[in-house]
Short mmCIF file of C-alpha atoms and ligand atoms in Angstrom, two decimals:
data_model
loop_
_atom_site.label_atom_id
_atom_site.label_comp_id
_atom_site.label_asym_id
_atom_site.label_seq_id
_atom_site.Cartn_x
_atom_site.Cartn_y
_atom_site.Cartn_z
CA MET A 20 7.83 20.05 -19.84
CA LYS A 21 5.43 22.15 -17.80
CA MET A 22 1.83 22.02 -18.98
CA MET A 23 1.06 25.46 -17.55
CA ASN A 24 3.40 27.04 -20.09
CA LEU A 25 2.21 25.22 -23.21
CA ASN A 26 -0.29 26.42 -25.77
CA GLN A 27 -2.73 23.95 -27.31
CA ALA A 28 -0.65 23.31 -30.43
CA LYS A 29 2.41 22.46 -28.34
CA PHE A 30 0.28 20.27 -26.07
CA LYS A 31 -0.99 18.36 -29.10
CA GLU A 32 2.59 17.77 -30.19
CA ILE A 33 3.72 16.44 -26.84
CA GLN A 34 0.62 14.25 -26.51
CA LYS A 35 2.09 12.20 -29.33
CA LYS A 36 5.53 11.96 -27.72
CA ILE A 37 4.96 11.76 -23.95
CA ASP A 38 2.90 9.13 -22.18
CA THR A 39 3.75 10.03 -18.58
CA VAL A 40 2.30 12.90 -16.56
CA ILE A 41 3.38 13.86 -13.05
CA ILE A 42 0.74 15.58 -10.93
CA PRO A 43 2.19 17.17 -7.78
CA ILE A 44 -0.33 17.11 -4.91
CA GLY A 45 0.03 19.04 -1.67
CA THR A 46 -2.04 20.81 0.92
CA ILE A 47 -2.27 24.08 2.80
CA GLU A 48 -1.54 23.33 6.42
CA ALA A 49 0.31 24.58 9.51
CA HIS A 50 3.89 23.28 9.54
CA GLY A 51 5.34 24.04 12.94
CA GLU A 52 5.70 27.72 13.63
CA HIS A 53 8.71 28.05 11.36
CA LEU A 54 7.66 26.69 7.94
CA PRO A 55 5.25 28.15 5.37
CA LEU A 56 1.66 26.86 5.13
CA GLY A 57 2.43 25.75 1.57
CA THR A 58 5.30 23.43 2.55
CA ASP A 59 3.52 20.33 1.20
CA VAL A 60 3.04 22.08 -2.14
CA LEU A 61 6.51 23.59 -2.32
CA ILE A 62 8.43 20.33 -1.75
CA PRO A 63 6.75 18.28 -4.53
CA GLU A 64 7.16 21.30 -6.80
CA GLY A 65 10.87 21.38 -5.89
CA LEU A 66 11.10 17.71 -6.81
CA VAL A 67 9.38 18.12 -10.18
CA GLU A 68 11.64 21.07 -10.89
CA LYS A 69 14.64 18.73 -10.59
CA ILE A 70 12.92 15.96 -12.54
CA GLU A 71 12.01 18.34 -15.34
CA THR A 72 15.56 19.66 -15.56
CA LYS A 73 16.95 16.13 -15.98
CA MET A 74 14.14 14.43 -17.90
CA GLY A 75 13.04 17.31 -20.10
CA GLU A 76 10.62 16.05 -22.71
CA LYS A 77 10.19 12.58 -21.23
CA VAL A 78 7.51 13.68 -18.76
CA LEU A 79 4.73 16.22 -18.65
CA ILE A 80 4.52 18.18 -15.40
CA ALA A 81 0.87 18.94 -14.65
CA PRO A 82 -0.27 21.91 -12.56
CA THR A 83 -0.22 21.19 -8.82
CA VAL A 84 -3.25 20.25 -6.75
CA ASN A 85 -2.71 22.78 -3.97
CA TYR A 86 -5.46 21.84 -1.50
CA GLY A 87 -5.66 18.55 0.37
CA HIS A 88 -7.24 16.75 3.27
CA VAL A 89 -6.28 18.15 6.67
CA TRP A 90 -7.78 16.61 9.78
CA THR A 91 -5.25 16.14 12.54
CA LEU A 92 -3.87 19.65 12.28
CA ALA A 93 -7.12 21.31 11.24
CA ALA A 94 -7.27 23.37 14.44
CA TYR A 95 -4.02 25.21 13.69
CA PRO A 96 -4.09 28.61 11.96
CA GLY A 97 -3.82 28.38 8.20
CA SER A 98 -4.93 24.76 7.80
CA ILE A 99 -7.49 24.49 4.98
CA ASN A 100 -9.35 21.21 4.86
CA ILE A 101 -10.88 19.50 1.84
CA SER A 102 -12.71 16.28 2.64
CA THR A 103 -11.22 12.94 1.60
CA GLU A 104 -14.28 12.29 -0.60
CA VAL A 105 -13.94 15.55 -2.53
CA LEU A 106 -10.18 15.23 -2.90
CA MET A 107 -10.55 11.64 -4.10
CA GLN A 108 -13.12 12.63 -6.71
CA TYR A 109 -11.13 15.70 -7.78
CA VAL A 110 -7.84 13.82 -8.27
CA CYS A 111 -9.71 10.94 -9.88
CA GLU A 112 -11.27 13.24 -12.48
CA ILE A 113 -7.97 15.02 -13.14
CA GLY A 114 -6.29 11.66 -13.70
CA GLN A 115 -9.12 10.39 -15.88
CA ALA A 116 -8.91 13.55 -17.99
CA PHE A 117 -5.21 12.87 -18.60
CA VAL A 118 -6.06 9.30 -19.56
CA LYS A 119 -8.61 10.65 -22.02
CA ALA A 120 -5.85 12.89 -23.40
CA GLY A 121 -3.79 9.76 -24.11
CA PHE A 122 -1.50 9.46 -21.09
CA LYS A 123 -0.68 5.91 -19.96
CA ASN A 124 1.34 6.56 -16.79
CA ILE A 125 -0.30 8.84 -14.25
CA VAL A 126 2.14 9.77 -11.48
CA LEU A 127 0.72 11.21 -8.27
CA LEU A 128 3.58 12.94 -6.42
CA ASN A 129 2.20 13.54 -2.97
CA GLY A 130 3.54 15.86 -0.28
CA HIS A 131 0.99 15.30 2.48
CA GLY A 132 0.08 12.32 4.66
CA GLY A 133 -3.57 13.27 5.06
CA ASN A 134 -4.05 12.86 1.30
CA ILE A 135 -3.07 9.19 1.24
CA PRO A 136 -6.52 7.55 1.66
CA ALA A 137 -7.99 9.80 -1.08
CA LEU A 138 -5.09 9.10 -3.44
CA THR A 139 -5.28 5.35 -2.86
CA THR A 140 -8.89 5.22 -4.02
CA ALA A 141 -8.38 7.76 -6.81
CA GLY A 142 -5.38 5.74 -8.03
CA GLU A 143 -7.42 2.55 -8.15
CA ARG A 144 -10.22 4.20 -10.09
CA ILE A 145 -7.88 5.79 -12.61
CA ALA A 146 -6.03 2.47 -13.04
CA ASP A 147 -9.36 0.81 -13.85
CA LEU A 148 -9.18 2.70 -17.17
CA ASP A 149 -6.33 0.32 -18.05
CA VAL A 150 -3.41 2.65 -17.37
CA GLN A 151 -0.72 2.67 -14.69
CA VAL A 152 -0.96 4.94 -11.68
CA ILE A 153 2.24 5.42 -9.71
CA THR A 154 1.88 7.15 -6.35
CA PHE A 155 4.90 8.53 -4.52
CA ASN A 156 4.65 9.63 -0.91
CA TRP A 157 8.19 10.97 -0.89
CA TRP A 158 8.91 10.88 2.85
CA ILE A 159 7.58 7.31 3.18
CA ASP A 160 8.74 5.68 -0.06
CA PHE A 161 12.28 7.03 0.25
CA LYS A 162 12.57 6.82 4.03
CA ASN A 163 15.75 4.72 3.81
CA GLU A 164 17.49 7.29 1.60
CA ILE A 165 16.27 10.16 3.82
CA LEU A 166 17.47 8.50 7.02
CA GLN A 167 20.96 8.33 5.57
CA ILE A 168 20.88 12.13 5.49
CA CYS A 169 18.76 12.94 8.56
CA GLU A 170 18.57 11.41 12.03
CA GLY A 171 14.79 11.62 12.17
CA GLN A 172 11.58 12.36 10.31
CA GLY A 173 8.40 14.18 11.21
CA HIS A 174 5.72 16.65 10.23
CA ALA A 175 7.78 19.84 9.90
CA GLY A 176 10.50 17.72 11.56
CA GLU A 177 14.15 17.40 10.60
CA ASP A 178 13.58 15.99 7.11
CA GLU A 179 10.70 18.21 6.06
CA THR A 180 12.30 21.32 7.54
CA SER A 181 15.46 20.54 5.59
CA ALA A 182 13.55 20.02 2.33
CA ALA A 183 11.57 23.24 2.90
CA LEU A 184 14.81 25.17 3.48
CA ALA A 185 16.12 23.81 0.19
CA VAL A 186 13.10 24.92 -1.83
CA ALA A 187 11.89 28.04 -0.04
CA GLU A 188 14.44 29.30 2.48
CA GLU A 189 13.01 32.82 2.22
CA TYR A 190 9.70 31.65 3.75
CA CYS A 191 11.24 29.63 6.60
CA ASP A 192 12.11 31.17 9.96
CA MET A 193 14.49 28.86 11.82
CA SER A 194 14.43 31.14 14.89
CA LEU A 195 10.91 29.69 15.46
CA ALA A 196 11.94 26.04 14.95
CA LYS A 197 11.15 23.79 17.92
CA GLU A 198 11.11 20.15 18.98
CA ASN A 199 8.12 17.99 19.80
CA ASN A 200 8.70 14.35 20.63
CA ARG A 201 5.23 13.59 22.00
CA GLN A 202 3.71 10.34 20.77
CA LEU A 203 0.20 9.04 21.26
CA ILE A 204 0.05 5.55 22.78
CA ALA A 205 -2.18 4.38 19.91
CA ASN A 206 -3.83 5.66 16.74
CA ILE A 207 -6.41 7.70 18.63
CA LYS A 208 -8.93 9.91 16.81
CA ARG A 209 -10.45 12.67 18.90
CA LYS A 210 -11.53 16.18 17.92
CA ASN A 211 -8.55 18.54 17.90
CA ILE A 212 -6.19 15.80 19.05
CA GLY A 213 -3.48 17.44 16.99
CA LEU A 214 -3.34 20.29 19.50
CA LEU A 215 -2.11 17.72 22.01
CA SER A 216 0.05 15.40 19.92
CA TYR A 217 1.40 17.87 17.35
CA GLN A 218 2.51 20.57 19.75
CA TYR A 219 3.33 23.77 17.79
CA GLY A 220 1.93 21.98 14.69
CA LEU A 221 5.06 19.87 14.65
CA SER A 222 6.41 16.38 15.20
CA GLY A 223 10.12 15.67 15.50
CA GLU A 224 13.16 17.87 15.76
CA ALA A 225 12.84 20.84 13.45
CA THR A 226 15.92 22.47 14.98
CA LYS A 227 18.12 19.83 13.34
CA GLY A 228 16.96 20.76 9.85
CA SER A 229 19.37 22.40 7.41
CA LYS A 230 19.35 23.57 3.83
CA GLU A 231 22.33 21.36 3.07
CA LYS A 232 20.48 18.24 4.24
CA GLY A 233 17.42 19.38 2.30
CA GLU A 234 19.35 19.69 -0.94
CA LYS A 235 20.68 16.16 -0.48
CA ILE A 236 17.17 14.86 0.27
CA LEU A 237 15.68 16.47 -2.84
CA GLU A 238 18.51 15.24 -5.02
CA SER A 239 18.26 11.72 -3.68
CA VAL A 240 14.43 11.51 -3.84
CA ALA A 241 14.28 13.02 -7.35
CA ASP A 242 16.96 10.58 -8.53
CA ARG A 243 15.06 7.60 -7.11
CA ILE A 244 11.80 8.74 -8.73
CA MET A 245 13.57 9.06 -12.09
CA GLU A 246 15.18 5.63 -11.72
CA ILE A 247 11.79 4.10 -10.95
CA LEU A 248 10.17 5.83 -13.93
CA GLU A 249 12.91 4.53 -16.23
CA GLN A 250 12.23 1.00 -14.93
CA ILE A 251 8.48 1.42 -15.37
CA TRP A 252 9.00 2.51 -18.98
CA LYS A 253 10.88 -0.75 -19.54
CA ASP A 254 8.12 -2.59 -17.67
CA GLU A 255 10.62 -3.78 -15.07
CA ILE A 256 8.17 -3.41 -12.25
CA ILE A 257 9.16 -6.39 -10.10
CA VAL A 258 12.30 -6.32 -7.93
ZN1 LIG B 319 4.16 18.52 5.28
#
């Protein structure tokens, strides 16, 4: 059930029936030379597309938060940075507005690593209103599943390239896909360090990405998210 397509009467109806809202959150950022700037938006949207198809009226799909926090790759063309503070406040207020509208499970489906600190704090503040906030960072939370399909992971690397090919092949140019296996010796922050560590705006082996792997990744991640939601609805939250 996509909120963007509902009128207010239909929204009022589903408010009574649905207590879970999924908010996809991405960013606009360079993704190697071969993937679109909107990769981190397109992949969560691909996931909610699958979830909506299978779960129908069990979840409300909120409009996507398109902009996010970009620091490491801010120097690359097409990276648009929103500060962690502003993103935190923005997501927090969106979540709180859904709580006010009666939703009890606020799901933050994140596509971008730089958003994590903002989403952690936003999640805590929303949860303080006595609701549940479930945050999925798909490439981290489902790493085990992904590594059964791909050899490696990375920013615009094998896994993300594959997922991007599955959702938006027309915007990917695999003739520009490269490899970058540089690693910093520690978590070093320095202005424009991404130009050094994320050569080409990339980490990992983009050349190994394929649409077939991407379709398997999306299927597997969407299935896991749905399984977890079903457990949460039964309040089976401990493994
Ligand atoms: Zn990404």
